[in-house]
Amino acid sequence: MLTDPPADLSALLTRLERLHGLPREGRAALAGLPLHEADIAAGDDIVREGGRTGRCAVILEGMACGYRLTGDGRRQILCFHLAGDMPDLQGLHFGTTDAGVAAVSRCRVGFLAHDALRSLCEREPRLASALWRETLLQGAILRAWLLNVGRREAVGRLAHLICETVARHAAAGLTTDRSCDFPLTQSVLADALGLSVVHVNRVIQKLRREGFIAWRGGRLTVTDWEGLQLIADFDPAYLHAHRGPHRPERLP
Amino acid sequence: MLTDPPADLSALLTRLERLHGLPREGRAALAGLPLHEADIAAGDDIVREGGRTGRCAVILEGMACGYRLTGDGRRQILCFHLAGDMPDLQGLHFGTTDAGVAAVSRCRVGFLAHDALRSLCEREPRLASALWRETLLQGAILRAWLLNVGRREAVGRLAHLICETVARHAAAGLTTDRSCDFPLTQSVLADALGLSVVHVNRVIQKLRREGFIAWRGGRLTVTDWEGLQLIADFDPAYLHAHRGPHRPERLP
DNA sequence: CGCACTCTTGACCGAGATCAACATTCGTGG
DNA sequence: CCACGAATGTTGATCTCGGTCAAGAGTGCG
């Protein structure tokens, strides 16, 4: 299913336009950049921690995650990346990334050379602005995660992650109902929530048993959205996914 | 001690130059912007969660923190901000911030109008680039915190926070040895680490007893830097505080 | 000088970790 | 198409780190 048609930047372009108000010219220029594509198997690295590759990744299809490791090898997942995300914008400015990026499901990934992207940003400040905005949005999500891990107990933590994931799929135009792809393993989920696999398993069962979610074969459906939001203490404001008339503030 | 001389943007300018390679012209232009100053008492808000103030804060003196609250009022501190930091760059693009900013110690704060800063960024893309870079750096710190809270136990967690804070003070040119201002209350520390006050107290005592730190009257000294780094599992790479010949990648 | 905040200590409790099987699913090659 | 092995998911028993509660000791500010 990932082989044809060859993926392109459309998910990214849609995203930059819908969420960050990137105008036509910027999109056209971006679409014209040379794009090096690759298929990455689930679990493999897309960007290695501390790598110095001279290029930026774009997730074209599939789901990825950013992560960091402790010295003794425990992993914390920092963020999930959907199609259209650019997980390592940091490299554009610093040359290196402090965090690795791994494929959660099988991914089709595009790579843009830093040089090319940098000079495009120079010519097209609206693009730079949109990418800066994207960086800020990733920061907001990170803050929500830190609150989640630091101050919510396990059930709320999982519920919140689920709400966020469904909401982000919706905001990116990747789903229209309360369901989405959720190709995670329970052990991946554990690394994302700062919990153990065993406990994650128990919490999932609780959410299933009580009728909040259905999750089978990589597909997640929220069966009680209001209820789940409630136990998750979820307020989607931080996603800045203003639906309706779309008027993001901008660096004009 | 905070009354005279009137603080100015020098901490921010130094920071943008040292850490993000902002050239003279950008600094001069920034210094020329009208700056509205205010004194904020410890514990008070500098930026309210969800506020829509039309301006950006700059910490001129003192220490602040970004935070988010759960629905039932528990607080997670997301980041500490030192003199020279801009804690709510998000507002420049989104108009709102999802996180509040509070003064940890008494702070002198400057406010820059969004309009003015936006049009300056337009005229001076190097400034926009430096601020984008600053956003990315804040993201890296946030990732380190999430790893810390999600995957390290209490002692390492506190040790890591201390290492980071000292290292950041040093990188910003606010200290030259292994000591720095640390005007925190144990309950603030608890909110930063995702722990309870009682437990934080015990962990502090442990670090003191075992000779890693001395902390009295708002001043912290690391008495065993190597040792502390070790139990903290601290690797300062993520701070991108390349000392020595300073050559940040840049959007030229 | 007294009240409020911060720090400290002790006793107890509980959410979640760890350990250890066992069950199920799935991809792979025969 | 089946068989097998490796991931993944499930369950139970036990342990522990850190939370909660409660009380006292400093400390500092008005």
XYZ file of C-alpha atoms (C1' of nucleotides) in Angstrom:
564
model
C 0.000 0.000 0.000
C 2.971 2.293 0.403
C 4.481 1.625 -2.981
C 2.307 3.495 -5.431
C 1.589 6.189 -6.275
C 4.918 7.750 -5.253
C 4.198 10.059 -2.331
C 4.880 13.748 -2.667
C 4.915 16.866 -0.559
C 1.165 17.383 -0.733
C 0.610 16.546 2.933
C 3.213 19.125 3.931
C 1.842 21.733 1.555
C -1.691 21.242 2.792
C -0.454 21.502 6.327
C 1.518 24.703 5.778
C -1.408 26.246 4.007
C -4.172 25.123 6.403
C -2.333 25.594 9.664
C 0.136 28.310 8.878
C -1.372 30.273 6.027
C 1.442 29.753 3.537
C 0.417 31.422 0.247
C 0.579 29.882 -3.229
C 4.016 31.208 -4.200
C 5.681 29.654 -1.186
C 4.002 26.348 -1.828
C 5.003 26.274 -5.446
C 8.623 27.039 -4.629
C 8.726 24.368 -1.950
C 7.187 21.809 -4.264
C 9.906 22.567 -6.776
C 12.786 21.657 -4.487
C 14.649 18.440 -5.223
C 13.293 15.795 -2.876
C 15.147 12.649 -1.989
C 12.705 9.938 -0.952
C 13.139 6.837 1.171
C 11.095 4.047 2.677
C 11.729 3.378 6.330
C 10.599 0.222 8.095
C 8.702 0.486 11.370
C 11.123 0.890 14.234
C 14.028 2.130 12.159
C 15.614 5.526 12.594
C 14.770 8.337 10.203
C 17.130 10.790 11.851
C 19.776 9.629 14.241
C 20.313 11.457 17.527
C 23.141 13.924 17.062
C 23.304 13.220 13.348
C 24.743 15.798 10.972
C 23.162 14.904 7.679
C 22.776 18.277 6.004
C 19.141 17.676 5.221
C 15.656 17.920 6.720
C 13.144 15.127 6.818
C 9.503 15.425 5.802
C 7.098 12.659 6.724
C 5.193 11.902 3.524
C 3.244 8.873 4.696
C 3.058 6.932 7.929
C 3.708 7.855 11.517
C 7.011 8.684 13.166
C 8.160 9.768 16.594
C 10.849 11.925 18.073
C 12.652 10.407 21.027
C 15.528 10.808 23.408
C 17.387 8.160 25.381
C 18.830 8.231 28.878
C 22.378 7.071 29.386
C 21.166 3.668 30.501
C 19.014 3.238 27.439
C 15.531 4.107 28.589
C 13.588 5.859 25.884
C 11.222 8.785 26.108
C 9.131 9.513 23.066
C 8.714 13.260 22.735
C 6.204 13.696 19.981
C 4.414 11.791 17.276
C 4.780 13.027 13.737
C 2.053 12.589 11.156
C 2.207 12.871 7.381
C 3.171 16.434 6.504
C 5.320 17.003 9.584
C 8.923 18.121 9.552
C 10.418 16.483 12.612
C 13.936 17.902 12.524
C 13.704 21.568 11.627
C 16.292 22.062 14.321
C 18.981 20.797 12.007
C 18.325 23.681 9.643
C 19.687 26.087 12.242
C 21.979 24.039 14.415
C 23.245 21.422 12.013
C 22.525 18.720 14.583
C 19.480 17.381 16.333
C 19.478 16.470 19.988
C 16.618 14.049 19.446
C 16.311 11.072 17.167
C 13.360 10.404 14.911
C 12.130 6.869 14.352
C 9.423 5.392 12.154
C 6.499 4.101 14.214
C 4.760 2.541 11.266
C 6.341 2.013 7.893
C 7.077 5.490 6.563
C 7.728 7.179 3.297
C 10.055 10.053 4.028
C 11.356 12.900 1.908
C 14.608 14.727 2.520
C 15.287 18.355 1.626
C 18.859 19.646 1.552
C 19.484 22.276 4.217
C 21.217 24.570 1.729
C 18.323 24.517 -0.676
C 15.732 25.020 2.038
C 17.720 27.802 3.669
C 18.082 29.800 0.513
C 14.432 29.243 -0.313
C 13.508 30.620 3.103
C 15.628 33.627 2.324
C 13.853 34.315 -0.947
C 10.434 33.530 0.480
C 10.159 34.913 4.013
C 6.586 33.672 4.247
C 7.923 30.155 4.074
C 10.460 30.862 6.823
C 7.640 32.307 8.853
C 5.436 29.264 8.315
C 8.235 26.936 9.369
C 8.992 29.035 12.415
C 5.302 28.817 13.223
C 5.485 25.071 12.820
C 8.375 25.017 15.292
C 6.243 26.957 17.754
C 3.367 24.548 17.325
C 5.650 21.606 18.010
C 6.718 23.448 21.140
C 3.127 23.808 22.284
C 2.568 20.088 21.826
C 5.724 19.373 23.770
C 4.476 21.537 26.619
C 1.200 19.656 26.674
C 3.144 16.402 26.882
C 5.282 17.631 29.738
C 2.181 18.639 31.673
C 0.702 15.278 30.854
C 3.656 13.214 32.005
C 4.505 15.406 34.958
C 1.099 15.994 36.451
C -1.490 13.491 35.251
C -1.960 9.928 36.393
C -1.857 7.044 33.975
C -5.473 6.917 32.763
C -5.709 10.630 32.099
C -2.319 10.538 30.490
C -3.294 7.937 27.942
C -6.674 9.537 27.379
C -4.997 12.867 26.704
C -2.587 11.394 24.227
C -5.454 9.785 22.375
C -7.475 12.986 22.275
C -4.506 14.909 20.986
C -3.701 12.377 18.316
C -7.230 12.264 16.991
C -7.481 16.061 17.094
C -4.211 16.456 15.221
C -5.274 13.998 12.548
C -8.443 16.003 12.136
C -6.627 19.350 12.036
C -4.253 18.055 9.378
C -7.174 16.816 7.315
C -6.151 13.199 7.760
C -9.490 12.136 9.221
C -12.984 13.563 9.514
C -14.503 11.422 12.238
C -13.326 10.393 15.665
C -11.059 7.658 14.411
C -7.581 7.542 12.961
C -4.621 5.334 12.239
C -2.918 4.369 15.436
C -0.172 1.965 14.452
C 1.464 1.907 17.858
C 2.729 -0.937 19.892
C 1.947 -0.905 23.592
C 5.621 -0.609 24.304
C 5.846 2.482 22.090
C 2.905 3.897 23.975
C 4.698 3.196 27.237
C 7.733 5.149 26.046
C 5.497 8.022 25.027
C 3.692 8.165 28.359
C 6.600 7.539 30.686
C 4.969 4.356 31.962
C 5.773 0.649 31.902
C 4.350 -1.634 29.235
C 2.436 -3.676 31.758
C 0.718 -0.682 33.197
C -0.115 0.721 29.792
C -1.763 -2.556 28.982
C -3.964 -2.312 32.055
C -4.928 1.254 31.353
C -5.859 0.478 27.751
C -8.089 -2.307 28.933
C -9.780 0.066 31.294
C -10.517 2.577 28.531
C -11.820 -0.228 26.330
C -13.897 -1.839 29.043
C -15.523 1.444 29.956
C -16.449 2.147 26.364
C -14.232 5.125 25.601
C -12.217 3.642 22.780
C -12.017 0.775 20.346
C -8.580 -0.080 19.022
C -7.829 -2.968 16.739
C -5.409 -3.616 13.939
C -3.735 -0.243 13.990
C -7.009 1.651 13.820
C -8.313 3.618 16.777
C -11.872 4.825 17.224
C -12.990 7.029 20.036
C -16.417 5.727 20.980
C -17.135 8.351 23.627
C -15.447 11.604 22.666
C -17.044 13.776 25.327
C -16.270 11.288 28.056
C -12.711 10.772 26.927
C -12.051 14.499 26.748
C -13.358 14.753 30.277
C -11.115 12.162 31.863
C -8.232 13.421 29.719
C -8.740 17.007 30.857
C -8.265 17.808 27.177
C -8.533 21.336 25.827
C -7.478 21.500 22.175
C -6.667 25.222 22.267
C -2.921 24.571 22.294
C -3.083 22.914 18.889
C -4.070 26.261 17.342
C -6.165 24.347 14.868
C -8.667 27.101 14.265
C -11.183 25.545 12.007
C -13.610 27.767 10.148
C -12.407 31.019 8.577
C -8.688 30.562 8.657
C -6.794 33.652 9.674
C -3.493 32.908 11.364
C -1.451 35.867 12.522
C 1.469 36.239 10.227
C 4.790 37.783 9.572
C 3.536 39.233 6.322
C 18.715 46.056 44.254
C 16.434 45.878 41.256
C 15.650 49.568 41.131
C 18.718 51.180 39.643
C 20.140 51.428 37.082
C 17.073 50.900 34.842
C 17.503 47.567 33.100
C 17.710 47.430 29.332
C 17.822 44.901 26.539
C 21.518 44.176 26.924
C 20.986 40.672 28.273
C 18.813 39.836 25.266
C 21.228 41.418 22.823
C 24.184 39.555 24.293
C 22.209 36.367 24.127
C 21.143 36.776 20.508
C 24.680 37.618 19.540
C 26.469 34.913 21.532
C 24.053 32.076 21.004
C 22.460 32.900 17.695
C 24.995 35.009 15.855
C 22.830 38.079 15.386
C 24.945 40.782 13.682
C 25.296 44.418 14.737
C 22.561 45.871 12.529
C 19.933 43.551 13.959
C 20.980 44.342 17.481
C 20.895 48.057 16.923
C 17.434 47.915 15.385
C 16.126 45.802 18.243
C 17.615 48.117 20.831
C 15.818 50.984 19.155
C 12.323 49.547 19.583
C 10.073 51.158 22.162
C 10.218 49.046 25.290
C 7.592 49.088 27.971
C 9.083 48.033 31.292
C 7.514 46.600 34.416
C 8.503 45.163 37.768
C 6.872 41.893 38.678
C 6.849 40.466 42.185
C 7.908 36.873 42.748
C 5.008 34.538 42.122
C 3.022 36.954 39.972
C 2.122 36.308 36.365
C 4.095 37.975 33.602
C 1.970 36.486 30.850
C -1.367 34.923 31.583
C -2.281 31.568 30.067
C -4.339 32.191 26.950
C -3.743 35.917 27.166
C -3.965 38.094 24.070
C -1.862 41.088 24.943
C -0.395 42.068 21.592
C 3.119 42.176 22.973
C 6.108 39.952 23.732
C 7.884 39.793 27.063
C 11.644 39.946 27.528
C 13.119 39.026 30.892
C 15.529 41.840 31.720
C 16.457 40.794 35.234
C 15.443 37.953 37.526
C 14.154 34.478 36.866
C 10.794 33.444 35.465
C 9.113 30.195 34.526
C 6.660 28.971 31.950
C 3.916 26.761 33.324
C 0.698 24.986 32.511
C -2.098 23.912 34.817
C -4.285 20.830 34.805
C -8.019 21.253 35.101
C -7.860 20.509 38.808
C -5.160 23.083 39.393
C -1.973 21.103 39.527
C 0.906 23.032 38.006
C 3.696 21.827 35.790
C 6.567 24.214 35.256
C 7.835 23.827 31.721
C 10.969 25.883 31.587
C 12.916 28.430 33.553
C 13.677 31.711 31.875
C 16.800 33.699 32.657
C 17.626 37.323 31.938
C 17.683 37.776 28.181
C 15.015 35.162 27.452
C 11.839 35.763 25.501
C 9.340 33.399 27.060
C 6.326 33.986 24.830
C 7.540 34.201 21.254
C 4.532 32.059 20.456
C 2.270 35.068 20.763
C 4.081 36.740 17.875
C 2.653 34.133 15.517
C -0.468 32.845 17.184
C -1.623 35.858 19.128
C -2.146 33.663 22.191
C 0.037 31.571 24.409
C -1.043 28.187 25.704
C 1.304 28.510 28.665
C 1.520 31.148 31.355
C 4.725 32.803 32.469
C 5.292 33.673 36.109
C 8.063 35.448 37.944
C 10.067 33.085 40.119
C 12.091 35.823 41.730
C 11.308 39.483 41.469
C 11.657 40.338 37.790
C 12.195 43.353 35.646
C 10.417 42.655 32.382
C 10.304 44.494 29.077
C 7.453 44.291 26.604
C 7.780 44.707 22.850
C 4.694 45.318 20.723
C 3.986 42.423 18.346
C 3.446 44.828 15.442
C 6.756 46.544 15.915
C 8.662 43.302 16.368
C 6.965 41.698 13.384
C 7.800 44.491 11.025
C 11.335 44.612 12.343
C 11.685 40.890 11.630
C 10.486 41.600 8.143
C 13.105 44.280 7.529
C 15.838 42.320 9.274
C 15.531 38.630 8.396
C 18.601 37.854 10.467
C 16.636 38.861 13.517
C 13.714 36.640 12.539
C 16.198 33.851 12.046
C 17.784 34.417 15.448
C 14.393 34.354 17.138
C 13.377 31.228 15.263
C 16.642 29.728 16.462
C 15.765 30.778 19.978
C 12.424 28.992 19.609
C 14.253 25.857 18.527
C 16.573 26.072 21.501
C 13.632 26.362 23.861
C 12.231 23.275 22.190
C 15.453 21.365 22.838
C 15.308 22.296 26.504
C 11.692 21.203 26.648
C 12.635 17.841 25.183
C 15.339 17.412 27.788
C 12.759 18.133 30.480
C 10.305 15.634 29.103
C 12.982 12.966 29.083
C 13.874 13.990 32.598
C 10.368 13.831 34.003
C 9.318 10.800 32.004
C 12.308 8.556 32.432
C 14.512 9.574 35.317
C 13.941 8.960 38.994
C 13.826 11.777 41.492
C 17.514 12.221 42.346
C 18.688 12.204 38.766
C 15.841 14.468 37.845
C 16.824 17.162 40.297
C 20.493 16.740 39.514
C 19.767 17.185 35.829
C 17.771 20.327 36.389
C 20.606 21.783 38.428
C 23.226 20.928 35.829
C 21.114 22.462 33.113
C 20.466 25.635 35.048
C 24.116 26.196 35.860
C 25.119 25.416 32.284
C 22.560 27.840 30.899
C 23.687 30.595 33.214
C 27.216 30.017 32.019
C 26.222 29.936 28.345
C 24.343 33.206 28.719
C 27.342 34.790 30.380
C 25.501 35.176 33.676
C 28.095 33.228 35.662
C 31.627 32.005 35.173
C 31.969 29.406 37.891
C 29.801 26.510 38.974
C 27.389 28.635 40.933
C 24.416 30.779 40.048
C 21.317 32.468 41.390
C 18.736 29.898 42.268
C 15.873 31.823 43.816
C 13.478 28.873 43.856
C 11.205 27.648 46.528
C 11.071 23.906 47.098
C 7.484 23.931 45.995
C 8.447 25.604 42.714
C 11.070 22.946 42.267
C 8.443 20.299 42.880
C 6.262 21.753 40.133
C 9.229 21.794 37.798
C 10.159 18.179 38.456
C 6.714 16.635 38.613
C 7.288 15.597 42.224
C 5.781 16.448 45.597
C 7.303 19.080 47.853
C 8.072 16.563 50.557
C 9.972 14.340 48.223
C 11.881 17.229 46.706
C 12.963 18.191 50.179
C 14.364 14.741 50.819
C 16.170 14.631 47.520
C 17.758 18.026 48.082
C 19.012 16.882 51.437
C 20.535 13.870 49.817
C 22.426 15.969 47.271
C 23.602 18.281 50.033
C 24.585 15.488 52.398
C 26.587 13.720 49.721
C 28.466 16.887 48.875
C 27.164 17.598 45.387
C 25.625 20.979 46.019
C 25.435 23.839 48.461
C 22.311 25.963 48.316
C 21.545 28.801 50.667
C 19.797 32.106 50.397
C 18.906 31.857 46.740
C 22.442 31.039 45.684
C 23.375 27.594 44.428
C 26.889 26.221 44.171
C 27.729 22.908 42.626
C 30.475 21.500 44.811
C 31.064 18.367 42.750
C 30.357 19.108 39.122
C 31.712 15.850 37.710
C 29.801 13.801 40.211
C 26.590 15.718 39.731
C 26.790 15.401 35.959
C 27.231 11.691 36.427
C 24.173 11.057 38.563
C 22.232 13.520 36.414
C 23.176 11.725 33.209
C 23.785 15.247 31.906
C 25.101 15.909 28.427
C 25.028 19.622 27.597
C 25.028 19.089 23.832
C 21.339 19.948 23.554
C 21.973 23.469 24.802
C 23.976 24.210 21.649
C 26.153 26.474 23.728
C 29.256 26.081 21.635
C 31.851 27.991 23.515
C 35.082 28.914 21.774
C 34.996 30.072 18.165
C 31.370 30.869 17.684
C 30.002 29.700 14.386
C 26.281 28.971 14.446
C 24.718 27.769 11.223
C 22.594 30.532 9.871
C 19.958 31.596 7.460
C 22.260 34.196 5.931
C 5.987 40.539 67.846
C 3.089 37.692 65.438
C 1.380 35.634 61.384
C 2.322 33.406 57.091
C 5.236 31.058 54.321
C 8.820 27.730 53.820
C 11.326 23.872 55.315
C 11.753 19.434 57.793
C 10.535 14.967 59.735
C 7.810 10.797 60.535
C 4.127 7.393 59.523
C 1.475 5.356 56.301
C -0.399 4.419 51.765
C -0.917 3.541 46.926
C -0.008 4.008 41.876
C 2.716 2.050 39.112
C 7.258 -0.784 38.482
C 9.218 -5.197 38.154
C 9.349 -10.066 37.552
C 7.653 -14.117 35.616
C 4.682 -16.873 33.020
C 1.562 -17.637 29.509
C -1.337 -16.462 25.323
C -1.911 -14.538 20.953
C -0.690 -12.561 16.619
C 1.979 -12.098 12.731
C 5.535 -12.415 9.426
C 8.579 -15.709 7.234
C 10.215 -19.431 4.891
C 9.544 -24.276 3.925
C -0.940 -23.395 3.143
C 1.059 -24.591 7.132
C 4.580 -24.424 10.880
C 7.442 -22.158 13.569
C 9.649 -18.468 16.018
C 9.693 -13.747 17.383
C 7.101 -9.883 18.578
C 3.333 -8.439 20.991
C -0.278 -8.634 24.324
C -2.264 -10.383 28.904
C -2.340 -11.744 33.756
C -0.918 -12.347 38.543
C 2.208 -11.624 42.525
C 5.149 -8.753 44.793
C 7.860 -4.656 45.693
C 9.126 0.229 45.864
C 9.396 4.949 44.906
C 7.218 8.670 45.744
C 2.557 10.627 47.365
C -0.314 12.083 51.143
C -1.260 13.488 55.705
C 0.054 15.642 59.812
C 2.748 18.085 62.841
C 6.579 20.838 64.187
C 10.569 24.058 63.324
C 12.598 27.898 61.151
C 12.469 32.237 58.828
C 11.176 36.443 57.434
C 8.158 40.162 56.632
C 4.764 43.627 57.943
